[in-house]
Amino acid sequence: MKKILVLTDSIEVNDSSGAKANVALIKNIEKSGYKVVVLHYTRKKIELSGVNCISVEENKWNWYYWAAKTIIVFTRVLNLRLNLFFEKLRGFSFTHDYDVYSIKKALQQIDFDPDLIITLSKAASFRPHKALLYFPSWHDKWLAYIHDPYPFYCYPRPYDWIGPGDRKKQLFMQQVFEKAKYIGFPSRLLAEWMYSYYTSDENKIKIIPHQIDEQLEAKESDLPKDFNSNNINLVHAGALLQHRSPVALLKAFTICLKEHSIPQNTILWFVGGGVNHFENEFDKVKKVYLQNIKTLNQVDFKAAFAMQSFSDINIILESKSHISPFLPGKLPHLIKAKKPIIHIGPKNSEVYSLMQHELFYNHTSNNVSNVSTALINSIKKNKEIDTVSLFKKDIYNYFGHEKLNEVLKSCFLEIEISSNNV
């Protein structure tokens, strides 16, 4: 049995979309028949069936830790943001570096000889990747997984911005591209995008999409108390960012209610943070359609998945841009939920590339007229949809453990060939 070591920031599913994706991936690696050890920095005990999960302890016996705490004290006393000064100077905060040090120490102590090491990221944290740079003997069996562009100026517009120490962050990531045996991405479009910023052998690329977690079960008991499945529920689950604007969707929905006689028990749900970025727009709509617009700031993962599963239509909202190379972590959940999906975003996107031929799938640009047409058509067709056969088998397979296993087997074969040629 091949052995795989997974190194990650978090396996707490309520932590972030990245952590949810990490857990689904780990579960499907185990389901593929491998012995899996997970070293995670969640800093609490978490168990996954069939997987040995080891929580990394915070190591305070290093100068990074004391430097970070000293800066916190000076920041409070002097009211100066010294952490930004040092991040610009060094590329990373001292807090970041003592986290990396803690992971590094845990790696030195682990009693496990893996055949493959996979480092996973979360949001803008690539601490596991930086920790593994200290272990050259493992680089020839290292798969570094990149779930989003890094650093921030590598994002496509309008998400891009120059952060403190970005040049040094890019130098760090270039090291990862050079040292790792493989560079994993959730989408082909993201791989192409990142290789426009970093130089590396393109034969290193491994596409591992976010995974469908077959163990997920939607229960009505997990639904928020205000969610009535007898209504027509349209659900957008995920944080709204300043550049992921719901304004076109809100305007289109009000047009549907006012001009196109959609049922008055049609509810548009926004689940997750970020509504405050568009407070004025939401207030205007809610003054007239208070019963038809619902917002929930935070719900746990079980509740969010239950809403997606008992909805009538799910919505993927992306920014108005010329390209969206991201694979949303929630897409596998929506496919498993077996409900129609409206995608509001650019055609040049991973979502559109994968889903454009799916039955009852609506693509729209971020345009009020187009969005309202998609909403009307979807609501009218809703009762005709056979959800059992909604998505084709190859879509399920693409996000499933068998396709993942093909990628892992190719890694093991190439590593074996390389070691025999040494």
XYZ file of C-alpha atoms in Angstrom:
422
model
C 0.000 0.000 0.000
C 1.395 3.404 -1.029
C 1.756 5.979 1.731
C 0.821 9.630 1.398
C 1.627 12.455 3.801
C -0.681 15.461 3.553
C 0.465 18.717 5.079
C -2.163 21.421 5.505
C -3.136 24.491 7.501
C -6.632 23.364 8.397
C -9.085 20.464 8.225
C -11.851 22.323 10.060
C -14.675 22.450 7.496
C -16.277 25.517 9.093
C -13.004 27.396 8.843
C -13.015 28.325 5.145
C -13.865 27.104 1.656
C -10.226 26.031 1.305
C -10.471 23.820 4.392
C -13.681 22.221 3.037
C -11.887 21.442 -0.229
C -8.902 20.034 1.672
C -11.068 17.662 3.689
C -12.908 16.369 0.616
C -9.576 15.760 -1.118
C -8.131 13.916 1.883
C -11.233 11.718 2.135
C -11.016 10.781 -1.540
C -7.300 10.017 -1.292
C -8.105 7.580 1.505
C -11.031 6.187 -0.489
C -8.615 5.483 -3.362
C -6.826 2.926 -1.192
C -3.812 4.749 0.223
C -2.445 4.948 3.743
C -2.843 8.601 4.643
C -1.297 10.645 7.430
C -2.420 14.269 7.743
C -0.271 16.797 9.560
C -2.464 19.846 10.135
C -2.115 23.190 11.896
C -5.767 23.474 12.983
C -4.470 23.290 16.563
C -7.273 21.091 17.806
C -8.064 17.409 17.575
C -10.038 16.502 14.473
C -10.701 12.981 13.244
C -11.363 11.788 9.710
C -12.415 8.187 9.141
C -9.542 5.962 8.013
C -7.002 8.790 8.260
C -4.337 9.387 10.909
C -4.738 13.098 11.695
C -1.941 14.726 13.699
C -2.385 18.261 14.988
C 0.773 20.390 14.862
C 1.528 21.962 18.212
C 2.441 25.632 18.338
C 6.185 25.808 19.029
C 6.998 28.866 21.135
C 10.698 28.164 21.613
C 12.007 30.211 18.708
C 12.839 33.840 18.127
C 10.083 34.316 15.508
C 7.473 33.716 18.193
C 8.964 36.241 20.616
C 9.511 38.786 17.837
C 5.832 38.463 16.843
C 4.626 38.910 20.425
C 6.961 41.890 20.957
C 5.584 43.584 17.853
C 2.003 43.020 19.104
C 2.893 44.734 22.397
C 4.570 47.692 20.646
C 1.623 47.998 18.252
C -0.813 48.280 21.172
C 1.343 50.718 23.145
C 2.512 52.945 20.278
C -0.529 52.471 17.998
C 1.793 51.762 15.084
C 1.257 48.981 12.524
C 4.780 47.621 12.848
C 3.747 44.262 11.410
C 3.204 45.896 7.990
C 6.661 47.490 8.140
C 8.329 44.133 8.814
C 6.197 42.325 6.234
C 7.276 44.835 3.582
C 10.883 44.389 4.687
C 10.929 40.601 5.025
C 8.064 39.462 2.806
C 6.362 37.634 5.689
C 5.245 38.489 9.198
C 6.991 36.985 12.212
C 3.705 35.261 13.066
C 3.791 33.552 9.674
C 7.366 32.438 10.250
C 6.792 30.955 13.691
C 3.844 29.030 12.262
C 6.178 27.681 9.560
C 8.737 26.863 12.254
C 6.113 24.885 14.200
C 5.203 22.867 11.097
C 8.883 22.307 10.337
C 9.533 20.940 13.845
C 6.526 18.608 13.558
C 7.870 17.290 10.246
C 11.232 16.556 11.860
C 9.516 14.460 14.518
C 7.054 12.501 12.385
C 7.593 8.742 12.187
C 6.311 8.137 8.662
C 8.133 7.421 5.407
C 5.762 8.595 2.652
C 5.852 7.726 -1.033
C 4.255 11.081 -1.836
C 3.931 14.357 0.087
C 1.092 16.741 -0.737
C 1.089 20.284 0.638
C -2.288 22.040 0.658
C -2.945 25.737 1.062
C -5.753 27.783 2.589
C -6.696 31.263 1.412
C -3.417 33.210 1.109
C -1.493 30.883 3.421
C 1.145 28.596 1.952
C 2.823 27.797 5.257
C 2.998 24.024 4.550
C 4.783 24.720 1.253
C 7.343 26.957 2.938
C 7.954 24.383 5.661
C 8.642 21.640 3.118
C 11.259 23.768 1.365
C 13.468 22.939 4.383
C 13.418 19.204 3.475
C 15.309 18.704 0.162
C 15.274 14.917 0.573
C 11.487 14.996 0.096
C 11.380 17.349 -2.896
C 11.554 14.519 -5.426
C 8.184 13.211 -4.180
C 6.485 16.506 -3.375
C 3.200 17.642 -4.932
C 2.654 21.324 -4.117
C -1.026 22.177 -4.531
C -1.885 25.768 -5.515
C -5.605 26.485 -5.092
C -5.554 30.228 -5.886
C -3.106 32.727 -7.434
C -0.319 33.970 -5.158
C 0.643 36.635 -4.208
C -2.252 39.019 -4.683
C -0.863 40.916 -7.652
C -0.972 37.610 -9.567
C -4.778 37.631 -9.391
C -6.699 38.639 -12.519
C -8.396 42.020 -12.478
C -10.297 43.289 -10.567
C -8.990 41.135 -7.684
C -5.317 42.068 -8.097
C -3.561 44.420 -5.712
C -0.011 44.949 -4.499
C 0.411 43.718 -0.954
C 3.293 44.224 1.485
C 6.371 42.203 0.561
C 4.818 40.803 -2.616
C 8.148 40.633 -4.445
C 9.610 38.366 -1.757
C 6.427 36.317 -1.690
C 6.819 35.770 -5.423
C 10.442 34.688 -4.938
C 9.244 32.166 -2.359
C 6.628 30.783 -4.732
C 9.187 30.579 -7.522
C 11.211 28.322 -5.220
C 8.184 26.087 -4.789
C 7.740 25.858 -8.560
C 11.403 24.941 -8.941
C 11.811 22.497 -6.060
C 8.548 20.533 -6.065
C 8.304 17.404 -8.188
C 4.733 18.337 -9.156
C 2.602 21.475 -9.064
C -1.084 20.691 -8.547
C -3.963 22.967 -9.533
C -7.754 22.610 -9.248
C -8.180 23.845 -12.831
C -6.312 23.862 -16.126
C -7.085 27.555 -16.553
C -5.432 28.374 -13.220
C -2.352 26.354 -14.183
C -1.998 28.343 -17.399
C -2.549 31.595 -15.512
C 0.078 30.867 -12.850
C 2.639 29.669 -15.402
C 2.467 33.129 -16.931
C 4.056 34.408 -13.695
C 6.418 31.548 -12.789
C 8.997 29.578 -14.720
C 8.942 25.820 -14.305
C 8.725 22.630 -16.319
C 5.119 22.353 -17.534
C 5.395 18.565 -17.257
C 5.115 19.116 -13.495
C 1.472 20.189 -13.814
C -1.145 17.910 -12.243
C -4.808 18.919 -12.417
C -6.673 17.803 -9.301
C -10.116 19.424 -9.150
C -11.887 19.987 -5.857
C -13.558 16.742 -4.878
C -17.106 15.535 -4.320
C -17.375 14.279 -0.759
C -19.613 11.230 -1.071
C -20.022 11.073 2.712
C -21.899 14.384 2.765
C -25.580 13.989 3.563
C -28.140 16.742 3.487
C -30.675 16.618 6.308
C -33.757 18.773 6.688
C -32.945 19.020 10.385
C -29.794 20.968 9.449
C -31.750 23.679 7.610
C -32.009 27.140 9.218
C -35.407 27.653 10.811
C -36.394 30.368 8.285
C -35.763 28.092 5.290
C -39.069 26.676 4.026
C -38.640 24.047 1.299
C -42.225 24.705 0.144
C -41.052 28.061 -1.186
C -39.063 28.464 -4.400
C -35.578 28.952 -2.988
C -32.657 30.379 -4.942
C -29.433 30.038 -2.944
C -26.094 31.776 -3.269
C -23.763 30.318 -0.632
C -20.404 32.016 -0.258
C -18.936 35.295 0.909
C -19.621 38.385 -1.160
C -16.429 40.267 -1.922
C -16.197 43.872 -3.039
C -15.420 42.650 -6.552
C -17.938 39.795 -6.441
C -20.917 42.080 -6.725
C -24.514 40.844 -6.306
C -25.979 44.115 -7.649
C -26.905 42.749 -11.110
C -28.465 39.685 -9.471
C -30.486 41.816 -7.033
C -31.762 44.104 -9.806
C -32.591 41.139 -12.053
C -34.481 39.407 -9.259
C -36.595 42.484 -8.540
C -37.427 42.729 -12.271
C -38.600 39.103 -12.153
C -40.854 39.842 -9.182
C -42.219 43.098 -10.570
C -42.562 42.495 -14.301
C -42.605 38.777 -14.983
C -45.056 37.391 -12.433
C -42.822 34.800 -10.876
C -44.421 33.238 -7.773
C -44.427 35.566 -4.778
C -43.051 32.803 -2.571
C -39.752 32.912 -4.504
C -36.900 33.613 -2.071
C -33.360 34.695 -2.970
C -30.894 33.652 -0.262
C -27.409 35.061 0.335
C -25.505 32.850 2.754
C -22.120 33.974 4.073
C -20.392 37.232 4.913
C -19.802 40.313 2.800
C -23.354 41.679 2.598
C -22.052 44.778 4.390
C -20.038 45.692 1.263
C -23.358 46.252 -0.523
C -25.463 47.479 2.384
C -27.124 50.331 0.460
C -28.148 48.079 -2.436
C -29.624 45.454 -0.096
C -31.470 48.086 1.945
C -33.126 49.540 -1.172
C -34.378 46.156 -2.360
C -35.471 44.973 1.083
C -37.652 48.066 1.559
C -39.933 46.732 -1.173
C -39.227 42.991 -1.171
C -38.343 42.227 2.432
C -39.970 38.762 2.332
C -38.175 37.771 -0.881
C -34.544 38.611 0.020
C -32.951 36.711 2.891
C -29.402 37.062 4.186
C -27.559 34.854 6.650
C -24.178 36.128 7.722
C -22.738 32.841 8.968
C -24.017 29.281 9.001
C -22.071 26.092 9.546
C -21.165 23.822 6.659
C -23.928 21.297 7.336
C -26.579 24.013 7.195
C -25.142 25.541 4.017
C -25.032 22.177 2.248
C -28.568 21.390 3.378
C -29.735 24.700 1.884
C -27.957 23.926 -1.390
C -29.529 20.459 -1.466
C -33.092 21.533 -0.637
C -32.960 24.618 -2.853
C -34.657 24.838 -6.234
C -31.772 26.659 -7.922
C -28.175 27.288 -6.836
C -26.167 30.304 -7.956
C -22.463 30.720 -8.655
C -21.510 34.392 -8.672
C -18.133 35.481 -10.022
C -16.643 38.903 -10.587
C -17.158 40.888 -13.790
C -13.835 40.162 -15.469
C -12.336 38.966 -18.739
C -11.262 35.705 -17.074
C -12.029 33.619 -14.002
C -9.465 30.815 -13.663
C -10.774 29.728 -10.250
C -12.615 26.499 -9.594
C -15.085 27.430 -6.821
C -14.739 25.043 -3.900
C -18.527 24.821 -3.696
C -18.999 23.519 -7.261
C -18.623 19.825 -6.257
C -21.172 20.419 -3.460
C -23.626 21.897 -5.954
C -23.173 18.974 -8.327
C -23.802 16.560 -5.461
C -26.872 18.602 -4.480
C -28.337 17.818 -7.945
C -30.084 21.139 -8.424
C -29.890 23.482 -11.436
C -27.064 25.982 -11.369
C -27.044 29.539 -12.672
C -23.562 30.833 -13.353
C -23.155 34.614 -13.345
C -19.685 35.347 -14.616
C -17.423 35.448 -17.666
C -17.445 32.841 -20.420
C -13.673 32.565 -20.106
C -13.930 30.700 -16.829
C -13.320 27.211 -15.452
C -16.968 26.931 -14.384
C -18.267 27.679 -17.879
C -15.673 25.409 -19.499
C -16.772 22.445 -17.363
C -20.508 23.052 -17.179
C -21.558 24.708 -20.457
C -23.113 21.544 -21.925
C -25.054 20.553 -18.823
C -28.835 20.237 -19.011
C -30.779 23.198 -17.547
C -27.525 25.030 -17.006
C -27.736 28.779 -17.623
C -24.761 30.936 -18.436
C -25.114 34.680 -18.223
C -22.802 37.609 -18.283
C -22.966 39.985 -15.325
C -25.743 41.873 -17.087
C -29.131 42.650 -15.530
C -31.187 41.732 -18.594
C -29.336 38.451 -19.153
C -29.491 37.518 -15.481
C -33.232 38.186 -15.263
C -33.804 36.020 -18.358
C -31.782 33.197 -16.781
C -33.756 33.493 -13.544
C -37.137 33.496 -15.289
C -36.281 30.516 -17.500
C -34.872 28.519 -14.584
C -37.843 29.187 -12.309
C -40.324 28.261 -15.059
C -38.442 25.060 -15.933
C -37.866 24.147 -12.324
C -40.845 21.775 -11.958
C -39.913 19.929 -15.163
C -36.397 19.046 -14.111
C -35.478 15.425 -13.409
C -32.867 16.045 -10.727
C -31.785 12.391 -10.704
C -30.287 12.752 -14.185
C -29.415 16.438 -13.961
C -25.657 16.111 -14.455
C -23.894 13.706 -16.766
C -21.834 10.853 -15.347
C -18.550 12.248 -16.664
C -19.027 15.379 -14.527
C -19.388 13.252 -11.399
C -16.364 11.193 -12.424
C -14.271 14.317 -13.012
C -14.755 15.383 -9.391
C -14.571 11.857 -7.956
C -11.941 9.640 -6.350
C -11.388 7.428 -9.420
C -10.156 10.341 -11.541
C -8.060 11.491 -8.594
C -6.556 8.013 -8.303
C -5.462 8.168 -11.950
C -3.488 11.322 -11.191
C -1.924 9.836 -8.050
C -0.948 6.647 -9.883
C 0.774 8.709 -12.570
C 2.755 10.494 -9.833
C 3.884 7.210 -8.247
C 4.883 5.765 -11.616
C 6.917 8.837 -12.580
C 8.603 8.961 -9.165
C 9.531 5.284 -9.471
C 10.965 5.791 -12.960
C 12.964 8.815 -11.771
C 14.393 6.941 -8.780
C 15.430 3.993 -11.001
C 17.244 6.367 -13.352
C 19.318 7.938 -10.587
